[in-house]
Coordinates of C-alpha atoms in Angstrom, one line a residue:
Chain B
M41 CA 101.2 99.2 118.4
R42 CA 102.8 97.4 115.5
D43 CA 105.1 100.3 114.7
E44 CA 106.9 99.6 118.0
Y45 CA 110.5 98.4 118.0
A46 CA 110.1 95.0 116.3
I47 CA 110.7 91.9 118.3
P48 CA 110.7 88.2 117.5
P49 CA 107.4 86.3 117.2
L50 CA 105.8 84.3 119.9
R51 CA 106.9 80.7 120.3
D52 CA 105.8 77.7 122.1
L53 CA 108.0 75.8 124.6
P54 CA 110.1 73.5 122.5
G55 CA 109.0 69.8 122.1
D56 CA 107.2 68.4 125.1
R57 CA 108.8 70.9 127.5
L58 CA 105.4 72.3 128.5
A59 CA 104.2 68.9 129.7
E60 CA 107.6 68.3 131.4
R61 CA 107.5 71.6 133.1
K62 CA 104.0 71.1 134.2
R63 CA 104.8 67.7 135.7
H64 CA 107.7 69.2 137.5
L65 CA 105.7 72.1 138.8
V66 CA 102.9 69.9 140.1
A67 CA 105.5 67.6 141.8
E68 CA 107.3 70.6 143.3
I69 CA 104.2 72.2 144.8
A70 CA 103.1 68.8 146.2
Q71 CA 106.0 69.0 148.5
P72 CA 105.2 70.1 152.0
S73 CA 106.9 73.5 151.8
T74 CA 107.9 75.3 148.7
R75 CA 109.0 78.3 150.7
R76 CA 112.7 78.4 150.5
R77 CA 115.1 80.7 152.3
I78 CA 117.2 83.0 150.2
P79 CA 120.8 81.8 150.4
A80 CA 123.3 84.4 151.4
R81 CA 123.4 86.9 148.6
A82 CA 126.5 86.7 146.5
V83 CA 128.2 89.8 145.4
L84 CA 128.0 89.7 141.6
V85 CA 129.9 91.7 138.9
L86 CA 130.5 91.6 135.1
V87 CA 132.9 90.2 132.2
A88 CA 134.1 90.1 128.6
A89 CA 133.8 87.6 125.8
F90 CA 137.5 87.3 125.3
V91 CA 137.8 86.7 129.0
V92 CA 136.1 83.4 128.2
V93 CA 138.8 82.6 125.7
V94 CA 141.6 83.5 128.0
V95 CA 140.0 81.8 131.0
G96 CA 139.7 78.8 128.7
T97 CA 143.3 78.8 127.7
A98 CA 144.5 79.5 131.2
T99 CA 142.5 76.7 132.6
A100 CA 142.9 74.3 129.7
F101 CA 145.9 72.7 131.4
G102 CA 145.6 69.2 132.7
T103 CA 144.7 69.1 136.3
V104 CA 145.4 65.5 137.1
R105 CA 147.0 65.2 140.5
D106 CA 148.6 62.6 142.4
L107 CA 147.0 61.7 145.7
L108 CA 149.3 62.7 148.5
S109 CA 149.4 61.0 151.8
G110 CA 148.7 62.7 155.1
P111 CA 145.7 64.5 156.5
R112 CA 143.0 65.5 153.9
V113 CA 140.5 68.2 153.5
N114 CA 137.4 67.7 151.4
S115 CA 138.0 68.6 147.8
K116 CA 136.5 71.8 146.5
I117 CA 136.0 73.1 143.0
A118 CA 137.5 76.4 142.0
Y119 CA 135.8 78.1 139.1
I120 CA 135.5 81.4 137.3
H121 CA 132.2 83.1 137.5
K122 CA 131.1 85.7 135.0
T123 CA 128.6 88.0 136.4
T124 CA 126.8 89.0 133.3
D125 CA 126.2 87.1 130.0
R126 CA 126.6 90.4 128.1
Y127 CA 129.8 90.4 126.3
L128 CA 132.4 93.1 126.8
D129 CA 130.9 94.1 130.0
G130 CA 132.0 93.8 133.6
R131 CA 134.2 91.4 135.4
S132 CA 134.9 87.8 136.3
E133 CA 135.4 86.4 139.7
L134 CA 137.1 83.4 141.2
W135 CA 134.8 81.3 143.3
V136 CA 135.0 78.0 145.1
M137 CA 132.3 75.5 146.1
N138 CA 131.9 72.1 147.5
A139 CA 131.6 69.1 145.1
D140 CA 127.9 69.1 145.6
G141 CA 127.6 72.8 144.6
S142 CA 127.0 73.9 148.2
G143 CA 129.1 76.5 150.0
K144 CA 129.7 78.8 147.1
R145 CA 132.1 81.6 148.0
M146 CA 133.8 84.3 146.1
L147 CA 137.5 84.6 146.7
A148 CA 138.8 87.1 144.2
R149 CA 137.5 89.6 141.8
G150 CA 138.9 90.4 138.4
G151 CA 140.3 93.8 137.8
G152 CA 137.5 95.3 135.7
P153 CA 135.9 95.0 132.3
G154 CA 137.8 92.5 130.2
S155 CA 139.7 91.6 133.4
G156 CA 141.2 88.5 132.0
L157 CA 140.9 86.6 135.2
G158 CA 141.9 83.0 134.8
F159 CA 142.1 80.3 137.4
G160 CA 145.6 79.2 138.0
D161 CA 146.4 76.4 140.4
W162 CA 146.0 75.2 144.0
S163 CA 149.2 74.7 145.9
P164 CA 149.8 71.0 146.4
D165 CA 148.8 71.3 150.1
G166 CA 145.6 73.0 149.1
R167 CA 146.2 76.0 151.3
R168 CA 147.0 78.6 148.7
I169 CA 145.7 79.5 145.2
A170 CA 147.7 81.2 142.5
F171 CA 145.7 82.9 139.7
I172 CA 146.1 85.3 136.8
N173 CA 144.4 88.6 136.5
R174 CA 144.3 91.0 133.6
Y175 CA 146.0 88.2 131.5
S176 CA 149.3 89.2 132.9
T177 CA 149.5 89.5 136.6
V178 CA 150.0 86.5 138.9
Y179 CA 148.5 86.7 142.4
V180 CA 148.7 84.3 145.2
M181 CA 146.2 84.1 148.1
N182 CA 145.2 81.8 150.9
A183 CA 142.5 79.3 150.0
D184 CA 140.0 81.4 151.9
G185 CA 140.7 84.4 149.7
S186 CA 142.7 86.3 152.4
G187 CA 146.2 87.6 152.0
Q188 CA 146.1 88.4 148.2
R189 CA 149.5 89.3 147.0
R190 CA 150.9 90.2 143.6
L191 CA 153.8 88.0 142.5
T192 CA 154.7 89.2 139.0
Q193 CA 153.4 91.2 136.1
G194 CA 154.0 91.3 132.4
G195 CA 153.5 89.3 129.2
E196 CA 150.3 87.5 128.3
L197 CA 150.0 84.5 130.5
S198 CA 148.0 81.6 129.6
G199 CA 148.4 79.4 132.6
L200 CA 150.4 78.4 135.6
R201 CA 151.3 75.2 137.5
W202 CA 152.4 74.8 141.1
S203 CA 155.3 72.4 141.4
P204 CA 154.5 69.2 143.3
D205 CA 156.7 70.3 146.3
G206 CA 154.9 73.6 146.4
R207 CA 158.1 75.7 146.1
K208 CA 157.9 76.9 142.5
I209 CA 155.4 78.0 140.0
L210 CA 155.6 77.3 136.3
L211 CA 154.2 80.0 134.0
S212 CA 153.1 79.6 130.4
C213 CA 153.6 82.9 128.6
L214 CA 151.9 83.2 125.2
K215 CA 153.1 86.7 124.3
C216 CA 156.0 87.5 126.5
A217 CA 157.3 90.7 124.8
A218 CA 155.1 93.1 126.6
G219 CA 157.0 96.4 126.5
P220 CA 160.5 97.4 127.4
R221 CA 160.1 97.2 131.1
S222 CA 158.6 93.7 131.1
R223 CA 160.6 91.0 132.7
F224 CA 159.3 88.6 130.1
S225 CA 160.5 88.3 126.5
G226 CA 159.9 85.9 123.6
W227 CA 156.9 84.3 122.1
G228 CA 155.4 81.3 123.8
E229 CA 157.9 80.6 126.5
V230 CA 157.9 78.6 129.7
Y231 CA 159.0 80.5 132.8
V232 CA 159.6 79.4 136.4
M233 CA 159.8 81.3 139.6
Y234 CA 159.7 80.7 143.3
A235 CA 156.2 80.7 144.9
D236 CA 157.0 84.0 146.5
G237 CA 157.5 85.6 143.0
S238 CA 161.3 85.7 143.2
A239 CA 163.9 84.5 140.7
L240 CA 161.7 84.5 137.6
R241 CA 163.5 82.8 134.8
N242 CA 162.9 81.8 131.2
L243 CA 163.4 78.0 130.8
T244 CA 163.0 77.8 127.0
R245 CA 164.5 80.9 125.3
D246 CA 163.6 79.7 121.9
P247 CA 162.0 81.4 118.8
R248 CA 159.5 78.6 118.6
T249 CA 156.3 78.5 120.7
E250 CA 156.4 76.5 123.9
W251 CA 153.1 75.9 125.6
R252 CA 151.2 73.8 128.1
P253 CA 154.0 72.9 130.4
E254 CA 153.4 70.2 133.0
W255 CA 155.5 69.1 136.0
S256 CA 156.2 65.4 136.3
P257 CA 154.7 64.1 139.5
D258 CA 158.1 64.0 141.2
G259 CA 158.7 67.6 140.1
R260 CA 162.0 66.8 138.5
K261 CA 161.0 67.1 134.8
I262 CA 158.8 69.3 132.8
A263 CA 156.9 68.2 129.6
F264 CA 155.5 70.8 127.2
G265 CA 154.4 71.1 123.6
R266 CA 156.5 73.0 121.1
L267 CA 155.1 74.4 117.9
E268 CA 157.3 74.3 114.9
P269 CA 156.7 76.6 112.0
G270 CA 154.1 75.0 109.7
E271 CA 151.8 73.7 112.4
R272 CA 154.0 70.8 113.4
S273 CA 154.0 70.2 117.1
E274 CA 156.3 68.1 119.2
I275 CA 156.5 67.1 122.8
V276 CA 159.7 68.0 124.7
V277 CA 160.8 67.0 128.1
M278 CA 163.4 68.9 130.1
N279 CA 164.8 69.0 133.6
A280 CA 163.2 71.3 136.1
D281 CA 166.1 73.8 135.6
G282 CA 165.6 73.9 131.8
S283 CA 168.6 71.7 131.0
G284 CA 168.5 68.5 129.0
K285 CA 165.8 69.2 126.5
R286 CA 164.8 66.2 124.5
T287 CA 162.1 65.8 121.9
L288 CA 160.1 62.7 122.5
A289 CA 157.3 62.6 119.9
D290 CA 155.2 64.5 117.5
G291 CA 152.2 65.8 119.3
G292 CA 151.0 68.2 121.9
G293 CA 149.2 68.5 125.3
P294 CA 151.3 66.1 127.2
V295 CA 150.0 64.8 130.6
W296 CA 152.0 62.7 133.0
S297 CA 150.4 59.5 134.4
P298 CA 150.1 59.8 138.2
D299 CA 153.1 57.5 138.7
G300 CA 155.2 59.5 136.3
R301 CA 156.0 56.6 134.1
K302 CA 153.9 57.4 131.1
I303 CA 152.8 60.4 129.1
A304 CA 149.5 60.7 127.3
F305 CA 149.2 63.2 124.6
M306 CA 147.4 64.0 121.4
K307 CA 148.5 64.2 117.8
A308 CA 146.9 65.9 114.9
L309 CA 146.6 63.7 111.9
P310 CA 145.5 64.6 108.4
G311 CA 142.0 63.3 107.6
A312 CA 140.1 62.9 104.4
P313 CA 139.4 66.3 102.7
D314 CA 136.0 67.5 103.5
E315 CA 134.7 70.2 101.1
R316 CA 132.0 71.2 103.5
V317 CA 134.5 72.3 106.1
S318 CA 137.5 73.4 104.2
R319 CA 139.3 72.8 101.0
S320 CA 142.3 71.5 102.7
S321 CA 142.3 68.2 104.5
V322 CA 140.8 68.2 107.9
R323 CA 143.1 67.6 110.8
F324 CA 141.8 65.6 113.7
H325 CA 143.3 64.6 117.0
E326 CA 144.0 61.2 118.3
I327 CA 145.2 60.2 121.7
Y328 CA 148.5 58.5 122.2
V329 CA 150.4 57.2 125.1
M330 CA 154.2 56.6 125.5
N331 CA 156.7 55.8 128.2
A332 CA 158.2 58.9 129.9
D333 CA 161.4 58.4 127.9
G334 CA 159.5 58.5 124.6
S335 CA 159.7 54.8 123.9
G336 CA 156.7 52.5 123.3
Q337 CA 154.4 55.0 121.6
R338 CA 150.9 53.6 121.2
R339 CA 147.8 55.1 119.5
L340 CA 144.8 54.7 121.7
T341 CA 142.0 56.1 119.6
R342 CA 141.4 55.4 116.0
N343 CA 138.7 57.2 114.0
E344 CA 138.1 60.3 112.0
V345 CA 136.6 62.5 114.7
S346 CA 138.6 64.6 117.2
D347 CA 139.8 63.0 120.4
D348 CA 141.3 65.5 122.6
G349 CA 142.4 66.5 126.1
P350 CA 143.4 63.2 127.7
Q351 CA 143.3 63.2 131.6
W352 CA 144.5 60.3 133.7
S353 CA 142.3 59.0 136.5
P354 CA 144.0 59.5 139.8
D355 CA 144.8 55.7 140.1
G356 CA 146.3 55.8 136.6
R357 CA 144.2 53.0 135.3
R358 CA 141.9 55.0 133.1
I359 CA 142.1 57.9 130.8
A360 CA 139.3 60.4 130.2
F361 CA 139.1 62.3 127.0
L362 CA 136.8 64.5 124.9
R363 CA 135.5 63.3 121.6
G364 CA 134.3 66.1 119.4
V365 CA 132.2 65.8 116.3
R366 CA 131.6 68.6 114.0
R367 CA 127.9 68.7 113.1
G368 CA 126.1 71.4 111.3
G369 CA 129.0 73.8 111.8
A370 CA 129.0 73.4 115.6
W371 CA 131.2 71.3 117.7
K372 CA 129.5 68.7 119.9
A373 CA 131.6 67.0 122.4
D374 CA 131.1 64.1 124.8
L375 CA 133.2 62.9 127.6
Y376 CA 134.7 59.4 127.2
V377 CA 136.6 57.1 129.5
M378 CA 138.9 54.2 128.4
N379 CA 141.3 52.0 130.1
A380 CA 144.9 53.2 130.0
D381 CA 145.6 50.7 127.2
G382 CA 142.8 52.2 125.0
S383 CA 140.4 49.3 125.6
E384 CA 136.7 49.7 126.7
Q385 CA 136.1 53.2 125.3
R386 CA 132.8 54.4 126.9
N387 CA 130.8 57.4 126.1
L388 CA 129.8 59.2 129.3
G389 CA 128.0 62.0 127.5
G390 CA 127.7 65.2 129.4
R391 CA 128.1 67.6 126.4
P392 CA 131.2 69.4 127.8
V393 CA 132.2 72.6 126.1
P394 CA 135.4 71.2 124.5
W395 CA 137.8 74.0 124.9
F396 CA 137.5 74.4 128.7
A397 CA 139.2 72.4 131.4
Y398 CA 137.8 69.3 133.0
A399 CA 139.2 67.0 135.6
W400 CA 138.8 63.9 137.7
S401 CA 138.2 64.6 141.3
P402 CA 141.3 63.6 143.4
D403 CA 139.5 60.5 144.6
G404 CA 138.6 59.5 141.1
R405 CA 134.8 59.4 141.8
L406 CA 133.7 62.4 139.9
I407 CA 134.6 64.3 136.8
A408 CA 133.9 68.0 136.7
F409 CA 133.6 70.1 133.6
T410 CA 132.0 73.1 131.9
R411 CA 128.9 72.4 129.9
G412 CA 126.0 73.8 128.0
R413 CA 125.2 76.9 126.1
G414 CA 125.0 78.7 129.4
F415 CA 128.4 77.6 130.5
E416 CA 127.8 76.0 133.9
V417 CA 130.1 73.9 136.0
A418 CA 128.8 70.3 136.1
V419 CA 129.9 67.0 137.6
M420 CA 129.1 63.4 136.9
N421 CA 130.1 60.2 138.4
A422 CA 133.1 58.6 136.7
D423 CA 130.7 55.9 135.3
G424 CA 128.7 58.6 133.5
S425 CA 125.8 58.5 135.9
G426 CA 124.5 61.4 138.1
L427 CA 125.1 64.3 135.8
R428 CA 124.2 67.5 137.5
D429 CA 124.9 71.2 137.1
L430 CA 126.5 72.8 140.2
T431 CA 126.0 76.4 139.0
H432 CA 122.8 77.9 137.7
S433 CA 123.5 81.6 137.1
R434 CA 123.4 81.3 133.3
T435 CA 125.9 84.1 133.0
G436 CA 128.9 81.7 132.5
N437 CA 130.7 79.6 135.0
F438 CA 133.9 77.9 134.0
F439 CA 135.4 74.9 135.8
G440 CA 139.0 75.6 137.0
A441 CA 140.3 72.8 139.2
W442 CA 139.7 70.5 142.1
S443 CA 141.5 71.3 145.3
P444 CA 143.9 68.5 146.4
G445 CA 142.2 66.1 148.7
R446 CA 139.1 64.0 149.0
T447 CA 135.8 64.8 147.3
G448 CA 133.5 66.5 149.7
G449 CA 129.9 65.2 150.3
Chain U
M126 CA 101.0 89.1 116.7
T127 CA 99.3 87.8 119.8
S128 CA 95.5 87.8 119.7
V129 CA 93.4 88.9 122.7
D130 CA 92.6 85.2 123.4
D131 CA 96.2 84.3 123.3
R132 CA 97.1 86.9 125.9
V133 CA 94.2 86.8 128.2
G134 CA 93.2 83.2 127.6
N135 CA 90.2 83.3 129.9
W136 CA 88.7 80.1 128.8
A137 CA 90.1 76.6 128.5
L138 CA 88.6 73.2 128.0
V139 CA 89.0 71.0 131.0
V140 CA 88.4 67.4 130.4
G141 CA 87.1 66.1 133.6
H142 CA 85.9 62.7 134.6
E143 CA 83.0 62.5 132.4
R144 CA 82.3 65.7 130.7
A145 CA 84.1 68.8 129.5
V146 CA 83.9 71.8 131.8
E147 CA 84.9 75.3 131.1
L148 CA 86.4 77.2 133.9
D149 CA 87.7 80.8 133.7
D150 CA 90.8 82.0 135.4
S151 CA 89.1 83.5 138.4
V152 CA 87.4 80.2 139.2
L153 CA 90.7 78.4 138.8
W154 CA 92.4 80.9 141.0
S155 CA 89.8 80.6 143.8
R156 CA 90.5 76.8 143.7
V157 CA 94.2 77.4 143.7
R158 CA 93.7 79.5 146.9
T159 CA 92.2 76.5 148.6
G160 CA 95.4 74.5 147.6
D161 CA 94.0 72.8 144.5
R162 CA 97.1 71.7 142.6
D163 CA 95.2 70.5 139.6
A164 CA 93.6 73.9 139.1
F165 CA 97.1 75.4 139.4
G166 CA 98.3 73.0 136.7
L167 CA 95.5 74.1 134.4
L168 CA 96.4 77.7 135.0
F169 CA 100.0 76.8 134.1
E170 CA 99.0 75.2 130.9
R171 CA 96.9 78.1 130.0
H172 CA 99.5 80.8 130.6
A173 CA 102.9 79.2 130.4
R174 CA 103.3 80.3 126.8
T175 CA 102.5 83.9 127.5
I176 CA 104.9 84.0 130.5
Y177 CA 107.5 82.1 128.4
N178 CA 107.4 84.7 125.7
Y179 CA 107.3 87.6 128.1
C180 CA 110.3 86.3 129.9
F181 CA 112.1 85.7 126.6
R182 CA 111.4 89.3 125.7
R183 CA 112.9 90.4 129.0
V184 CA 116.1 88.3 129.0
G185 CA 116.7 87.4 125.3
S186 CA 117.3 83.7 125.9
W187 CA 114.8 80.9 125.3
D188 CA 116.6 78.5 127.7
A189 CA 116.6 81.1 130.5
A190 CA 113.0 81.9 129.7
E191 CA 112.0 78.3 130.2
D192 CA 113.5 78.2 133.7
L193 CA 111.9 81.6 134.5
V194 CA 108.5 80.1 133.6
S195 CA 109.0 77.5 136.3
I196 CA 110.2 80.1 138.8
V197 CA 107.2 82.4 138.1
F198 CA 104.7 79.7 138.7
L199 CA 106.5 78.4 141.8
E200 CA 106.5 82.0 143.1
A201 CA 102.8 82.3 142.2
W202 CA 102.1 79.2 144.2
R203 CA 104.0 80.5 147.1
R204 CA 101.7 83.6 147.0
R205 CA 98.6 81.7 146.4
D206 CA 96.8 83.2 149.4
K207 CA 96.6 86.5 147.4
S208 CA 93.1 87.6 146.5
L209 CA 92.9 88.8 142.9
P210 CA 90.3 90.9 141.1
A211 CA 88.5 88.6 138.6
G212 CA 90.2 88.5 135.2
K213 CA 93.4 90.0 136.5
E214 CA 95.1 86.6 137.1
L215 CA 97.3 86.9 134.0
P216 CA 98.4 90.5 134.6
W217 CA 99.2 89.4 138.1
L218 CA 101.3 86.5 136.8
L219 CA 103.1 88.9 134.5
G220 CA 103.7 91.2 137.5
I221 CA 105.4 88.2 139.2
A222 CA 107.4 87.6 136.1
T223 CA 108.5 91.2 136.1
N224 CA 109.7 90.9 139.7
V225 CA 111.4 87.6 139.0
V226 CA 113.2 89.1 136.0
R227 CA 114.1 92.2 138.1
N228 CA 115.6 90.0 140.9
R229 CA 116.6 87.2 138.6
R230 CA 119.7 86.0 140.3
R231 CA 118.0 86.0 143.7
A232 CA 115.0 84.1 142.3
E233 CA 117.2 81.6 140.5
R234 CA 119.1 81.0 143.8
R235 CA 115.9 80.6 145.7
Y236 CA 114.6 78.0 143.4
A237 CA 117.9 76.5 142.5
A238 CA 117.1 73.2 144.2
A239 CA 113.7 73.0 142.4
L240 CA 115.3 73.8 139.1
R241 CA 117.8 71.1 139.5
R242 CA 114.9 68.6 139.6
V243 CA 113.5 69.7 136.3
P244 CA 113.7 66.8 133.9
A245 CA 116.5 67.3 131.4
P246 CA 115.5 68.2 127.9
E247 CA 116.1 66.0 124.9
P248 CA 119.8 65.3 124.6
E249 CA 120.2 67.4 121.5
P250 CA 117.6 70.2 121.7
S251 CA 119.7 72.2 119.2
F252 CA 118.5 69.9 116.5
A253 CA 114.9 70.8 117.1
E254 CA 113.3 71.9 113.9
D255 CA 113.1 75.5 114.7
S256 CA 116.5 75.8 116.5
D257 CA 117.9 78.1 113.9
D258 CA 115.0 80.4 114.2
R259 CA 115.3 80.3 117.9
L260 CA 119.0 81.3 117.7
A261 CA 118.1 84.1 115.3
D262 CA 115.3 85.2 117.7
E263 CA 117.9 85.4 120.5
A264 CA 120.3 87.5 118.5
W265 CA 117.5 89.8 117.4
M266 CA 116.1 90.1 120.9
Q267 CA 119.5 90.8 122.4
R268 CA 119.8 93.8 120.0
A269 CA 116.4 95.1 121.0
L270 CA 117.2 94.6 124.7
Q271 CA 120.5 96.4 124.3
L272 CA 118.6 99.5 123.2
L273 CA 115.9 99.1 125.9
S274 CA 118.6 98.6 128.6
R275 CA 119.4 102.3 128.2
L276 CA 116.1 103.3 129.7
P277 CA 115.5 103.4 133.4
R278 CA 114.3 100.1 134.7
R279 CA 110.7 101.3 135.5
E280 CA 110.3 102.5 131.9
Q281 CA 111.8 99.2 130.5
E282 CA 109.2 97.3 132.4
V283 CA 106.2 99.4 131.3
F284 CA 107.5 99.3 127.7
A285 CA 108.0 95.5 127.7
L286 CA 104.5 94.9 129.1
C287 CA 102.6 97.4 127.1
A288 CA 104.5 97.6 123.8
W289 CA 106.0 94.1 123.6
S290 CA 103.3 92.1 125.3
E291 CA 100.4 94.3 124.3
L292 CA 99.0 94.5 127.8
S293 CA 96.4 97.2 128.3
Y294 CA 97.3 100.1 130.6
E295 CA 94.9 98.8 133.2
D296 CA 96.5 95.4 133.2
A297 CA 100.0 96.8 133.2
A298 CA 98.9 98.9 136.2
V299 CA 97.8 95.7 138.0
A300 CA 101.1 93.9 137.0
L301 CA 103.3 96.7 138.3
H302 CA 101.2 97.9 141.2
I303 CA 101.1 101.4 140.0
P304 CA 98.3 103.8 139.0
V305 CA 97.1 103.7 135.4
G306 CA 98.3 107.3 134.9
T307 CA 101.8 106.4 135.9
V308 CA 101.8 103.6 133.3
R309 CA 100.8 106.1 130.7
S310 CA 103.4 108.6 131.5
R311 CA 106.2 106.1 131.9
L312 CA 105.3 104.6 128.5
S313 CA 105.3 107.9 126.7
R314 CA 108.6 108.8 128.4
A315 CA 110.0 105.5 127.3
R316 CA 108.9 106.0 123.7
A317 CA 110.3 109.5 123.6
R318 CA 113.6 108.3 125.0
L319 CA 113.8 105.4 122.6
R320 CA 113.2 107.7 119.6
E321 CA 116.0 109.9 120.9
L322 CA 118.3 106.9 121.3
D323 CA 117.4 105.4 118.0
P324 CA 116.2 107.9 115.4
G325 CA 114.9 105.0 113.3
F326 CA 112.7 103.8 116.2
G327 CA 109.1 103.4 115.2
H328 CA 109.8 104.8 111.7
D329 CA 112.0 102.3 110.1
E330 CA 110.5 100.8 107.0
T331 CA 112.7 97.7 107.0
R332 CA 112.2 97.1 110.5
M333 CA 108.5 97.4 110.2
Q334 CA 108.5 94.9 107.3
I335 CA 110.5 92.4 109.3
S336 CA 108.1 92.9 112.1
E337 CA 105.1 92.4 110.0
E338 CA 106.6 89.4 108.4
A339 CA 107.6 87.9 111.6
I340 CA 104.2 88.3 113.3
E341 CA 102.3 86.4 110.7
P342 CA 101.4 83.0 112.0

């Protein structure tokens, strides 16, 4: 039968996995009942490889949120579920679950193969969700998935942000010139509209690329990164109506501290040339913090690896970030936490996939992220303990954001 | 490729309290039926590798295959009251594996809690010595599966068992709960269809060489 379609050779379980699996199996069957009920069957569909990229971009916004006063619901996790691990197939879906992985529920389905479904944002009261479908269409729905409504269409959207008062939605448009009838134009612009989809307006109107806009916690300002020709990037802050633009610093990916007084960001610095990676010098990111007016810039990380994606803890006392090290041609990242002044940098591990979103839970107890080669949504305690995967489909699940409110049990 | 001993693995050395005892699968299975967990552990040790490789050949991912091994044996334990013809324990396990792969998501949900308790692997498994080979295996297997996925599911299963795991027709019939004649006809239909889909199938010199090279120990 050796003329059959050839397949790879037999292999053993890696390392001591056979012994580990055996120990696990014997422990499992020692429990009184290994009969388990089948949970409600989820409806599953399919997705595309580039969806991953777009989902990543769309969700790579910071999701740090201020804690609001008033009655609370338990915080849920919204995530994008791919229904097959075969690329260029099928769809993606928007799901929510509790912080312990229970109560998984599908809320919305992407529009077809390569559907470009990306998680957008929860409204600040947690009652509605806005999301992007087919890269270009913004939908809003109730938090239970009912009442889906299209708000706008056009351009290639990479993310959206609900304003802190819930009245407006900020859109980040990567390629906005999408045909003569599109209401969008330009390349890398920041748009704003009312949460009902009315009065869409370009706030930047600029030949340069503006990206990753973030509302200040009081909703009066918007910070964003602006790419200059030649890879230089700077951080700009403007008023919520687009007036009063001011460049504060070189860098990108600004995130406001919960009290709105500081902005953490990253800056690409030239490193020592590394022949193994590229002939030109390697650029690596370091994390900086400054006052909201641009004064008092301070560098918080100092090394020749990439420190990326700062996220403030909800109490504003700590900053989480991703430290990525390139090894053997692949990126390996770990989650780190430090005090807001850069002291006590601690490796929490977790092996997050570096180009997807991660976030502190609104009560600051947990950090959720996307991890592993199978892309699963995982959480760990903010001290690095208790790492666990919340999804297990192995088809790709991508963390989107926590709903506003307390972490559910 | 796999030797008969490898596949059927009827004998294993059990180091007991004082002396070594050899038990075959049917003896182990009769003990499992009385709830003997140690016997089940031995059965696992003996057949995990075969199930692991079979699952890999059905899903194309070593990581996924490892979880599926756990699921297959948990499922086998759940059905331990089943009486099996002597010597058909492994084909029956492969049959469970086939069902698990067929209803993979459901199985993964059913055992999600158990899988969560699996001890985590080494922090950097990708630095394992053969990790590059394993990645290459996965790409290779995905290509093969892509071709196979164009067959009806029943033919895929017969082909994976008989051609890729070298099960006899009789054993495949046990695994799939179908008559031997049906195994035969499905297999020949599968081969005909594959030849149609991929004219090089079964005749490709390069591919045969790769296959010969790869199957040397």
